[in-house]
Coordinates of C-alpha atoms and ligand atoms in Angstrom, one line a residue:
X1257 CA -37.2 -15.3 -9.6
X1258 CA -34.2 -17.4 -10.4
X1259 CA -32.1 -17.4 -12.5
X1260 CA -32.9 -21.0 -13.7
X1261 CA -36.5 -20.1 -13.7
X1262 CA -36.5 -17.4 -16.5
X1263 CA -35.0 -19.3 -19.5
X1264 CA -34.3 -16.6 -21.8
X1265 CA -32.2 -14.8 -19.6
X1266 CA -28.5 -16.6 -19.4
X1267 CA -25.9 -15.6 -17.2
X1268 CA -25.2 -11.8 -17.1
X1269 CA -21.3 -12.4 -16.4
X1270 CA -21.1 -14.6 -19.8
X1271 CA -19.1 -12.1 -22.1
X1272 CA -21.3 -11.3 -25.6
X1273 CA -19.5 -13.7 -28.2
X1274 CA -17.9 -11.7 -30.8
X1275 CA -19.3 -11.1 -34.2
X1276 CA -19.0 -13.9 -36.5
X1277 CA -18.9 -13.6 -40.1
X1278 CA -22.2 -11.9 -40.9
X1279 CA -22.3 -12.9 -44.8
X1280 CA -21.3 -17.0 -43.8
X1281 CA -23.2 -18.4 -46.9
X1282 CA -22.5 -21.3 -47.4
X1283 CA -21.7 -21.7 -43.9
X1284 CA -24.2 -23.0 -41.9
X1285 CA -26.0 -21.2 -38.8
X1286 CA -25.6 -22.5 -35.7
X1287 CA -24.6 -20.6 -31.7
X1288 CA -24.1 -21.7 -28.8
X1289 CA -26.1 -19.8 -26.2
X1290 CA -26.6 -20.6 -22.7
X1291 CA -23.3 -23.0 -23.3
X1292 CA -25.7 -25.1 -25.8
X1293 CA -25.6 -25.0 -29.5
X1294 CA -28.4 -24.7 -31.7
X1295 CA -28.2 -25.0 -35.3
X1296 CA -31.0 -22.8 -36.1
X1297 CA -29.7 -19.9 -34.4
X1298 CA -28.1 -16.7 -36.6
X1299 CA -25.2 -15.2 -36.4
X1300 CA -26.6 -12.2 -34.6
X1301 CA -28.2 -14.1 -31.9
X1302 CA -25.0 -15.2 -31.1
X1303 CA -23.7 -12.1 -30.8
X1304 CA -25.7 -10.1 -28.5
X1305 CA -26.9 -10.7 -25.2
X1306 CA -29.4 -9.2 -23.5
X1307 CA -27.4 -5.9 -21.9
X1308 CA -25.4 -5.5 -18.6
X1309 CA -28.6 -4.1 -16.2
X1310 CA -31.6 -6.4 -18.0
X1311 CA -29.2 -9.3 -18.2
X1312 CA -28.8 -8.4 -14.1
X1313 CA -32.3 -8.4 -13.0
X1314 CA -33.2 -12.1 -12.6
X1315 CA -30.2 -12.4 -9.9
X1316 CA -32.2 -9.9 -7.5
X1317 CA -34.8 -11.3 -4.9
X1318 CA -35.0 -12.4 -1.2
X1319 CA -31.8 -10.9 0.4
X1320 CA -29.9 -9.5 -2.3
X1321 CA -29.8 -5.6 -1.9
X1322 CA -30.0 -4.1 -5.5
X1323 CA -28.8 -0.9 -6.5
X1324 CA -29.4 -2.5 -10.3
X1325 CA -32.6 -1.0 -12.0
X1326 CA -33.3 2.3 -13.0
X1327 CA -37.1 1.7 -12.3
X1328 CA -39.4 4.6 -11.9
X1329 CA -40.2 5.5 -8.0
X1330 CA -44.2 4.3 -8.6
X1331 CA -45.7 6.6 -5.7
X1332 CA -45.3 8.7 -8.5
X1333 CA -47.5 6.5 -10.8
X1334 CA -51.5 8.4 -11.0
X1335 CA -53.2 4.8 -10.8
X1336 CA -54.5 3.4 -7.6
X1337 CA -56.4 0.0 -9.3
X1338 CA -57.9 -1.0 -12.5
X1339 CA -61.6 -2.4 -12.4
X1340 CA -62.0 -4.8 -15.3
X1341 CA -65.8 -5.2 -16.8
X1342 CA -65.6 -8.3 -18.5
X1343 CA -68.6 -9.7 -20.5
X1344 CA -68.9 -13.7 -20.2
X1345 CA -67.0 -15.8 -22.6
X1346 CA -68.8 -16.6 -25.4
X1347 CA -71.2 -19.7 -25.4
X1348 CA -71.8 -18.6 -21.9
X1349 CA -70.6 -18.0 -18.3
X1350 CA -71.4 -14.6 -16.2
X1351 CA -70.3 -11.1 -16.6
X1352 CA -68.0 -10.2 -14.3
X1353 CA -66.0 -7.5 -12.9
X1354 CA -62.2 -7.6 -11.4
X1355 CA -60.0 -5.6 -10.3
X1356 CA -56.9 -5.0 -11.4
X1357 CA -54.5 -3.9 -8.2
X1358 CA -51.9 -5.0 -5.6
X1359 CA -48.3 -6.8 -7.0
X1360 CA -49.8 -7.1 -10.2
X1361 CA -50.7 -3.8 -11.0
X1362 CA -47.5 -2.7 -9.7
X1363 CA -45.7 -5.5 -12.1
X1364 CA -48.3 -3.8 -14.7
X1365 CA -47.1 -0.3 -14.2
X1366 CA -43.2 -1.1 -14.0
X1367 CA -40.9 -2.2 -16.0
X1368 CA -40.8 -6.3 -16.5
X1369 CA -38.7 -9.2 -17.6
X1370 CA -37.9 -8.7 -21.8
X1371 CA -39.9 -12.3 -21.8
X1372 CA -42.9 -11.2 -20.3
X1373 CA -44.7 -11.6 -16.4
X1374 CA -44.0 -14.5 -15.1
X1375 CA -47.7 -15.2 -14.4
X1376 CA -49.1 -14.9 -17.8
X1377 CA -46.6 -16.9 -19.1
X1378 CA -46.9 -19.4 -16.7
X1379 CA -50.6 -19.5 -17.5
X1380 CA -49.6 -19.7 -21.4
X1381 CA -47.5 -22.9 -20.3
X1382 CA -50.0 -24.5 -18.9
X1383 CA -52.5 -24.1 -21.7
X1384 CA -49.4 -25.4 -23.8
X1385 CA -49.5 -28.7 -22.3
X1386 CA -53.3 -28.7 -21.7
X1387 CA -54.0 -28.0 -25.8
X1388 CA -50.8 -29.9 -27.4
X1389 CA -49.9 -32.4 -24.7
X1390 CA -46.2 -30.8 -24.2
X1391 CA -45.1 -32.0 -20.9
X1392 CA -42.9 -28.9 -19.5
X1393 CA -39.4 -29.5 -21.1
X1394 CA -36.8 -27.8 -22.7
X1395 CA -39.8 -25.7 -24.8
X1396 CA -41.1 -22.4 -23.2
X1397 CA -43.6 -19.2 -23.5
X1398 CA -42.3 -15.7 -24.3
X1399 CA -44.3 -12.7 -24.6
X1400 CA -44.9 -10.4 -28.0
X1401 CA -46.9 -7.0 -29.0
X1402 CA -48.8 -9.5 -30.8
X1403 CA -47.5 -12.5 -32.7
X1404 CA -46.6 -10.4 -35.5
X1405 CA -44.0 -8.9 -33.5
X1406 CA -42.4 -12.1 -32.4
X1407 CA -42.3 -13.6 -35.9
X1408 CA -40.4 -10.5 -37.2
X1409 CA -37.9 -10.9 -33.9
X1410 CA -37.6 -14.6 -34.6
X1411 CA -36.8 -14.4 -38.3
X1412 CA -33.7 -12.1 -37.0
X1413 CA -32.5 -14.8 -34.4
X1414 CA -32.5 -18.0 -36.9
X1415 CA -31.4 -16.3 -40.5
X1416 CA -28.4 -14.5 -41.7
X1417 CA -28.9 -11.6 -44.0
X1418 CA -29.6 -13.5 -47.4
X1419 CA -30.6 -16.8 -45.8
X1420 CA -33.2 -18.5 -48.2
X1421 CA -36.1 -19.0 -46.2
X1422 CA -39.3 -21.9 -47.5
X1423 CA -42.4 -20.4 -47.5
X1424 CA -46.1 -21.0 -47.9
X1425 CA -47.5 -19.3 -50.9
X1426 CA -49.9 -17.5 -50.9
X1427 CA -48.6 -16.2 -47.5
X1428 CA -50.0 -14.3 -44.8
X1429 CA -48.1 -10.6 -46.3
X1430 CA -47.0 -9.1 -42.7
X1431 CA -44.0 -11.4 -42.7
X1432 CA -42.7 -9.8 -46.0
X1433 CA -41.5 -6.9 -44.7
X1434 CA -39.3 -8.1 -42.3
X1435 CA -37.7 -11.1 -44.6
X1436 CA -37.4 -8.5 -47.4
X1437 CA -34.8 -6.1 -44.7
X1438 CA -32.7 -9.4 -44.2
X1439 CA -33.1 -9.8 -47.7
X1440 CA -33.6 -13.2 -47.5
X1441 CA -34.4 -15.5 -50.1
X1442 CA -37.8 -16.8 -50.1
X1443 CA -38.6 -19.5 -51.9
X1444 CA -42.0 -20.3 -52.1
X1445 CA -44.1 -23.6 -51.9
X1446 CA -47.3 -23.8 -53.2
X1447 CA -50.3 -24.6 -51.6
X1448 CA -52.6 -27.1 -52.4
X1449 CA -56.0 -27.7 -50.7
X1450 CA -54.9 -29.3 -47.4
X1451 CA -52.1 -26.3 -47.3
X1452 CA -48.3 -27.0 -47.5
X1453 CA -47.5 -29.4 -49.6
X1454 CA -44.8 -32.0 -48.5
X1455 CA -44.7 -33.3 -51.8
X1456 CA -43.6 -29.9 -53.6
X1457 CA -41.3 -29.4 -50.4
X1458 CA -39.6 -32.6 -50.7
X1459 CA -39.2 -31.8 -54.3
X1460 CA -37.8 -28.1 -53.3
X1461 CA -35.3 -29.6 -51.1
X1462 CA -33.8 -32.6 -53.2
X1463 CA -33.3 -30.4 -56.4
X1464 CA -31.5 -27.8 -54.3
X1465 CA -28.2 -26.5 -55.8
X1466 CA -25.3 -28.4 -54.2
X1467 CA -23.2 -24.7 -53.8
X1468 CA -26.3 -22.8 -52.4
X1469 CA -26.8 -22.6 -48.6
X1470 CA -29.7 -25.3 -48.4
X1471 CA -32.9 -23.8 -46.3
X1472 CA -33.3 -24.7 -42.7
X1473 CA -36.6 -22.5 -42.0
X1474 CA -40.2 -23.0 -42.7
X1475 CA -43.0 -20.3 -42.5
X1476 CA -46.6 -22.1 -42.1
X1477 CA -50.0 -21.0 -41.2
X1478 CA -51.3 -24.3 -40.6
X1479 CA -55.0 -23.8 -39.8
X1480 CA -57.5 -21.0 -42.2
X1481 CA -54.2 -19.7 -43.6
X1482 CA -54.2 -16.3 -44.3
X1483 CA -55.2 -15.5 -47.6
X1484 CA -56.1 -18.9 -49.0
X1485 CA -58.2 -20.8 -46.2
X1486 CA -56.6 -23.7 -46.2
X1487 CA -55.9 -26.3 -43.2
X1488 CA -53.5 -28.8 -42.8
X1489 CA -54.8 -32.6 -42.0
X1490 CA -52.6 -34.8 -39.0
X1491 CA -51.6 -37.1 -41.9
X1492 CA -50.5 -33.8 -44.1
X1493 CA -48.6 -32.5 -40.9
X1494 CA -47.1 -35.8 -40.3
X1495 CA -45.7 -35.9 -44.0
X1496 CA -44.6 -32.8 -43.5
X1497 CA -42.8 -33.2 -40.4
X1498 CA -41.2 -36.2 -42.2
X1499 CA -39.4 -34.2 -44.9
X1500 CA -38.2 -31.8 -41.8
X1501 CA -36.6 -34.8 -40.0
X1502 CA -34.9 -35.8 -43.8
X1503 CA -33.7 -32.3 -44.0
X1504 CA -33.4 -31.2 -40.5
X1505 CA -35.7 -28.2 -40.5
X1506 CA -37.3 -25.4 -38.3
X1507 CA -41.3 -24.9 -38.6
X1508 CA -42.7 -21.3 -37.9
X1509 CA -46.3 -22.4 -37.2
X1510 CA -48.4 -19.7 -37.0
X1511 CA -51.6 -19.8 -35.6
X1512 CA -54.6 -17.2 -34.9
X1513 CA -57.0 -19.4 -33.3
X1514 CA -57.0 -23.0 -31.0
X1515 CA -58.8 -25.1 -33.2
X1516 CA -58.1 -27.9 -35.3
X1517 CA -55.4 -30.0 -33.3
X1518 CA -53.5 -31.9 -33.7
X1519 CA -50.3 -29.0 -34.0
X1520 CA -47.1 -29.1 -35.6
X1521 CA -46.2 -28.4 -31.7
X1522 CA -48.1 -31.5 -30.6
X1523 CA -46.9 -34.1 -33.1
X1524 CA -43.3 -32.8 -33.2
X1525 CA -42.0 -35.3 -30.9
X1526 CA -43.4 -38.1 -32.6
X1527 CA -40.9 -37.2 -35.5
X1528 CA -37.8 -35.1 -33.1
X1529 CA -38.5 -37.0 -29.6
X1530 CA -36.3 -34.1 -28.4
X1531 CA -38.4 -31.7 -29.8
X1532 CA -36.6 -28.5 -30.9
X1533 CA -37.8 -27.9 -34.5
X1534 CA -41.0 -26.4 -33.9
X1535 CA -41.8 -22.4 -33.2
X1536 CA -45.3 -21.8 -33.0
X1537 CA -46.8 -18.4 -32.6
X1538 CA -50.4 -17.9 -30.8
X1539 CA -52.0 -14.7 -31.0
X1540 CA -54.7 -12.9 -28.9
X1541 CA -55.8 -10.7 -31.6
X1542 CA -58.9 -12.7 -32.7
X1543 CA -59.7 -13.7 -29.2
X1544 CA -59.3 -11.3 -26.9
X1545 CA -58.8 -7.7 -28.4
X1546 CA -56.0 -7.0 -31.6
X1547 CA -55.2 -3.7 -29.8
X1548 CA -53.9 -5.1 -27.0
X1549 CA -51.3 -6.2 -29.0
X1550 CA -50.3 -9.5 -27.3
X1551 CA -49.4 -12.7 -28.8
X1552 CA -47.1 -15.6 -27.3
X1553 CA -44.5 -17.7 -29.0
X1554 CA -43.5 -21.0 -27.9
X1555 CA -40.6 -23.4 -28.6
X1556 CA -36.8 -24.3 -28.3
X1557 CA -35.7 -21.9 -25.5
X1558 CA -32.6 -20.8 -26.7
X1559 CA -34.5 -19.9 -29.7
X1560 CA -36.9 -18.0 -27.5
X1561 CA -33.8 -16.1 -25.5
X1562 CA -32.9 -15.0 -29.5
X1563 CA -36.3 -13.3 -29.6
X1564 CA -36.0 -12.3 -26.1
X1565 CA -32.3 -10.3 -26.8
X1566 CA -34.5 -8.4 -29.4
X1567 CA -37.5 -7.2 -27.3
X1568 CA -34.4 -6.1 -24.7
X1569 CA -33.5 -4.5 -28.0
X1570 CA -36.3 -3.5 -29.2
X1571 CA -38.7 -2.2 -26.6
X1572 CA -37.7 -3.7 -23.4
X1573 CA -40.5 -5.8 -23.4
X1574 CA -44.1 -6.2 -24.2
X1575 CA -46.8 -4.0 -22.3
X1576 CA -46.9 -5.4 -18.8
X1577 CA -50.4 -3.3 -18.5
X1578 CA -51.8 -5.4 -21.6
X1579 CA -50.1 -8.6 -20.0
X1580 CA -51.6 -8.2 -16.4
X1581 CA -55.3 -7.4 -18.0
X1582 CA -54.9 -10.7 -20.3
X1583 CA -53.9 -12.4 -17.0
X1584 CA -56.8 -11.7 -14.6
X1585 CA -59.3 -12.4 -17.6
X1586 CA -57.3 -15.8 -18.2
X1587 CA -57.2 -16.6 -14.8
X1588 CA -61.0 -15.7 -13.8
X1589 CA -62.1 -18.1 -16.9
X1590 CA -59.3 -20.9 -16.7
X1591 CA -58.1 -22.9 -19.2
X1592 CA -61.4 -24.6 -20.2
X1593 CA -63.3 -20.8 -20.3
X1594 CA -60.8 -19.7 -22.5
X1595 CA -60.9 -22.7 -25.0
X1596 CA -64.8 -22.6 -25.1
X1597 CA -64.2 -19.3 -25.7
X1598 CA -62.1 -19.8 -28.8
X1599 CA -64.3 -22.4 -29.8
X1600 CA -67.1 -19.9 -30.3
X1601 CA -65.5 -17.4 -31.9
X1602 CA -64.6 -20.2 -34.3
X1603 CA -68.2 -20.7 -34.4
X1604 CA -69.3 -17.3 -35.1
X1605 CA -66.9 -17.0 -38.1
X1606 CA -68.3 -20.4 -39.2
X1607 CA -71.7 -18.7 -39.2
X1608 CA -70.4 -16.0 -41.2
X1609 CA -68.5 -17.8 -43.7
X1610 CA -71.7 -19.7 -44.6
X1611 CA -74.1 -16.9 -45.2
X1612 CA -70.8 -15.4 -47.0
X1613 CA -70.6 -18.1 -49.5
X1614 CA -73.7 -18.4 -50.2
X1615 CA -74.0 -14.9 -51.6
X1616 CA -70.4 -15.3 -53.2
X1617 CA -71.9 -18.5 -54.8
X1618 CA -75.3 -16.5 -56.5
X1619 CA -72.8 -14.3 -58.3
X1620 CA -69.8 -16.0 -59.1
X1621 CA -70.9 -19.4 -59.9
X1622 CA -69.1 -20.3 -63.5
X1623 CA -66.6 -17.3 -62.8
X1624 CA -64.7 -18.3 -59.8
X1625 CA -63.9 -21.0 -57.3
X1626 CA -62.6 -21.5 -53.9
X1627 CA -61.7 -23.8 -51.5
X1628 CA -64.2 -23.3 -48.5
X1629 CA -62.3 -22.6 -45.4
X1630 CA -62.7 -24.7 -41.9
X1631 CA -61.0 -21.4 -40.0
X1632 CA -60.2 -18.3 -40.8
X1633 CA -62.2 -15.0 -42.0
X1634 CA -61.1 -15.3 -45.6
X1635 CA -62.4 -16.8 -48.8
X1636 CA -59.4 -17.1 -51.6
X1637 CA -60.8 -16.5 -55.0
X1638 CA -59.8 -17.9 -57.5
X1639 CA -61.2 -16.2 -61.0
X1640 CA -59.0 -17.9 -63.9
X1641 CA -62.5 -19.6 -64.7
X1642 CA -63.5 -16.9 -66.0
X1643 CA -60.0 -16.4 -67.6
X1644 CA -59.0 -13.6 -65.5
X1645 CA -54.8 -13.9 -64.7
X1646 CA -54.0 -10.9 -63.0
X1647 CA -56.4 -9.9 -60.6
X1648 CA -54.6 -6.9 -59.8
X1649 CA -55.6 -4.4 -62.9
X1650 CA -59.2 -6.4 -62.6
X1651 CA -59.1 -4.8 -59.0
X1652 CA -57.7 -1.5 -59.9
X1653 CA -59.4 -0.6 -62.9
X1654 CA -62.7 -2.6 -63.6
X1655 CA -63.9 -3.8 -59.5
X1656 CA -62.8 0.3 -58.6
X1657 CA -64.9 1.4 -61.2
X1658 CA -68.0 -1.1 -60.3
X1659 CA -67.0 0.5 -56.7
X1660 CA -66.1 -2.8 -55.4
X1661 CA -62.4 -3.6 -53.4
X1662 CA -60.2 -6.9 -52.5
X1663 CA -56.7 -7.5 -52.3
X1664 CA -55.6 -8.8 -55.3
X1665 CA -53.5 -12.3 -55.1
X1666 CA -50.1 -10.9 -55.7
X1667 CA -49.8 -8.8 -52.5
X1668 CA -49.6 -12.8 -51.2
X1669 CA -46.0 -13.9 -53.2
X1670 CA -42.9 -13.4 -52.3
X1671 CA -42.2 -12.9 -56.1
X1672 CA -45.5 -10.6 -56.3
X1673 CA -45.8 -12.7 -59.5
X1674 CA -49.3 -12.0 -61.0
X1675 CA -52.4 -13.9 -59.7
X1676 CA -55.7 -14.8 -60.5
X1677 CA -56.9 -14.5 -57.2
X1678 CA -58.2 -12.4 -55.0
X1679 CA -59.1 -12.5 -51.1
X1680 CA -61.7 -10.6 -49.9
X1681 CA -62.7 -11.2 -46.3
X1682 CA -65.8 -12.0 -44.3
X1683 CA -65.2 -10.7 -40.9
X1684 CA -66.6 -7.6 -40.3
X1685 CA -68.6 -6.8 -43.5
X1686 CA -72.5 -6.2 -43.3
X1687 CA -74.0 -9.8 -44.9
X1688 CA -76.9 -9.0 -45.8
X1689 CA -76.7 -5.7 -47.5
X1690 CA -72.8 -5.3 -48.4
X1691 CA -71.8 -8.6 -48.6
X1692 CA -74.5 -9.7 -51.8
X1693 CA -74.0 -6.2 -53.2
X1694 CA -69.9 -6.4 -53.3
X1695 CA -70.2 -9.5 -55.0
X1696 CA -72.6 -8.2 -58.2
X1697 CA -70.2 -5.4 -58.4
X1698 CA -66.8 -8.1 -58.6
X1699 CA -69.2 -10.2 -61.1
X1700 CA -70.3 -7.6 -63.1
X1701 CA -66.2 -6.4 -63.1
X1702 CA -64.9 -10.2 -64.2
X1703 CA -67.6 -9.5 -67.3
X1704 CA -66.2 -5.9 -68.3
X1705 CA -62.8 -7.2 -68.2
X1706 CA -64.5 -10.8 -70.1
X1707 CA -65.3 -8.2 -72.9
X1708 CA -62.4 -6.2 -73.3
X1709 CA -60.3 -9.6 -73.4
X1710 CA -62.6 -10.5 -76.1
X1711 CA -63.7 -13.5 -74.6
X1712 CA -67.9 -12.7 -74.2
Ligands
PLP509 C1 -51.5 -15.3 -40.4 C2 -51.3 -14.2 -39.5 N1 -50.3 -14.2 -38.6 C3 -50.1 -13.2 -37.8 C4 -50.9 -12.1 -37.7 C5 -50.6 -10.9 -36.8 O1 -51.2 -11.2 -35.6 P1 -51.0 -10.2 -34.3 O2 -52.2 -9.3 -34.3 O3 -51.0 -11.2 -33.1 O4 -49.7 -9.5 -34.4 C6 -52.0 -12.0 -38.6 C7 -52.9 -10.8 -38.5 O5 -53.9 -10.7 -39.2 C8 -52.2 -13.1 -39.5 O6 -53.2 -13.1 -40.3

């Protein structure tokens, strides 16, 4: 490969910039990498580089003798070549079984490029500008152990420590850890039923302090966000992506499944013609397998080649075993299996959520509400109805005693200020027996803790 071929890899010869000021509030972000400036970028990201014999590697191929790598001599490597039983994509197709062997299961047993084989993510690319109408551009694909570690490696490459950060409440809780070691400030934007509210951002944004170091980042789960089901609309991601141009922001989009287009990633250049201010994440998890840990990110690629330094970091890269098997399933169903695929998964949780409801309906009517989610595998319950504000002690003392469990609301604030909700989750549980039975036990809880308030 070339070096102009692998865009998170710059020039091993460039010199690592040295440290800038690491505490810079209020002086804005901003490095130039791969002699380019981007104004999202941390200080961090720019300085490190991906190190002396990683940031070597794309220079070797045809002709050049390399005496670079330290790569394990793989006659030494037990496996001769992987069959792969593969059941048919959902909503049909054939079972089928391939084999895993030749260059890539020698790419799958050694070590790889810090972005990921070139052939999955050259696959992703393609479904990129299949699903969100990207033609290929300045934006490209870089491999994760899931998306949940690229988010965490991405927060590091566009904020400082202390950075304030806007986020969606209630939020999906794995990004918490991560924002809370930069400890960053998150400031959090309510939801309301079509999701992030452009309104309460644009109200954020134009009451900011005038000596505070304004926020440049957005965290969003556009589509069945994570707790509170909630999807964007086009029109809500438009407004959205209007208040982004007037402040000149970065969106995080996070996404667990392919539904629901329009994207943040699609509709971005209507607003940024360059494009630029959009990072969306794509995990496997939900449609492949979550334990073999792969998820893709996709944006601005010298935001990508900050993520990129981090994995070289971090682990080196992503497993090129879990990589290669996602490629030959990928590439025996092609883009259209996969997204009929996706579709039906979507479908089966649809199926669930129904049956779900309906027993959450028989025994929370009058108590609780929700909004009924169009993705996702949670419902977000809201019980103030009933006049419950803390769902926590409900959870913890009453629901425990009535042998009954969901996570209460605050685990999903930034703030972990008390909430009256609580998200219980309808992916795996047993719907006919478990399912109507959980629900009694939360009903007859709200009606223990009704009584001890004093109000039945
Ligand atoms: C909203 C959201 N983002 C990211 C993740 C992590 O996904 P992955 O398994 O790809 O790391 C999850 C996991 O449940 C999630 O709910």
């Amino acid at each position: 490969m070339s070096p102009s071929e692998d865009s998170a890899v710059s020039s091993p010869f460039v010199q690592s910039p040295k440290l800038g000021a690491m505490n810079g509030t209020p002086k804005p972000n901003g490095a130039v990498v791969n002699g380019q400036r981007n104004d999202f970028l941390s200080d961090r990201a720019a300085s490190t580089e991906i190190d002396g014999i990683r940031g070597l590697m794309p220079l070797e191929g045809p002709g050049i003798i390399t005496f670079v790598a330290g790569r394990p001599n793989p006659t030494t490597f037990p496996f001769d070549s992987i069959t792969l039983h593969m059941k048919p994509p959902l909503g049909g197709g054939e079972k089928r079984d391939v084999e895993l062997d030749g260059e890539l299961l020698d790419a799958a047993m050694q070590y790889g490029p810090s972005a990921g084989l070139p052939q999955i993510r050259k696959w992703l690319s393609d479904l990129q500008t299949h699903v969100h109408g990207r033609a290929p551009g300045n934006w490209a694909v870089s491999m994760g152990s899931g998306s949940q570690d690229l988010m965490s490696k991405a927060f590091h490459a566009v904020l400082n420590p202390g950075d304030p950060i806007l986020m969606e409440t209630p939020v999906y809780s794995g990004v918490l850890p991560t924002l809370r070691l930069l400890q960053a400030k998150m400031v959090e934007v309510d939801v309301d039923d079509e999701g992030l509210s452009a309104t309460r951002l644009e109200e954020i944004l134009a009451n900011w302090p005038a000596d505070q170091k304004r926020p440049r980042v957005i965290y969003s789960t556009p589509v069945g966000c994570n707790p509170s089901g909630c999807s964007a609309s086009k029109q809500r991601k438009l407004d959205v992506l209007a208040v982004m141009k007037k402040y000149d922001l970065l969106m995080m989009e996070d996404y667990l499944t392919q539904n629901l287009i329009p994207s943040y990633f699609e509709l971005e250049t209507q607003v940024f013609p360059e494009g630029g201010h959009v990072l969306r994440f794509d995990s496997f998890s939900k449609l492949l397998s979550a334990g073999i840990r792969l998820g893709f990110a996709t944006g601005p690629k010298d935001i990508l080649h900050g993520i990129d330094v981090n994995t070289a970091g971090a682990n080196l890269h992503t497993s090129a075993l879990s990589q290669a098997v996602a490629f030959k399933l990928l590439e025996a169903w092609g883009i259209e299996g996969f997204l009929s695929h996706a579709h039906c998964v979507a479908d089966f949780y649809a199926e669930r959520r129904d049956i779900f409801e309906a027993a959450a309906r028989k025994h929370l009517d009058g108590l609780a509400k929700w909004v009924s989610p169009v993705a996702g595998m949670f419902l977000w319950i809201d019980m103030s109805p009933a006049g419950i504000t803390d769902s926590y002690k409900l959870i913890r003392n009453e629901a425990f005693a009535k042998g009954v469990l969901a996570v209460p609301g605050q685990a999903f604030y930034p703030s972990g200020r008390p909430s009256p909700h609580v998200r219980v989750s309808f992916s795996v549980i047993d719907l006919e027996t478990e399912a109507p039975e959980g629900f009694r036990r939360l009903a007859e809880a709200i009606h223990d803790k009704r009584r001890e308030l004093g109000l039945e």
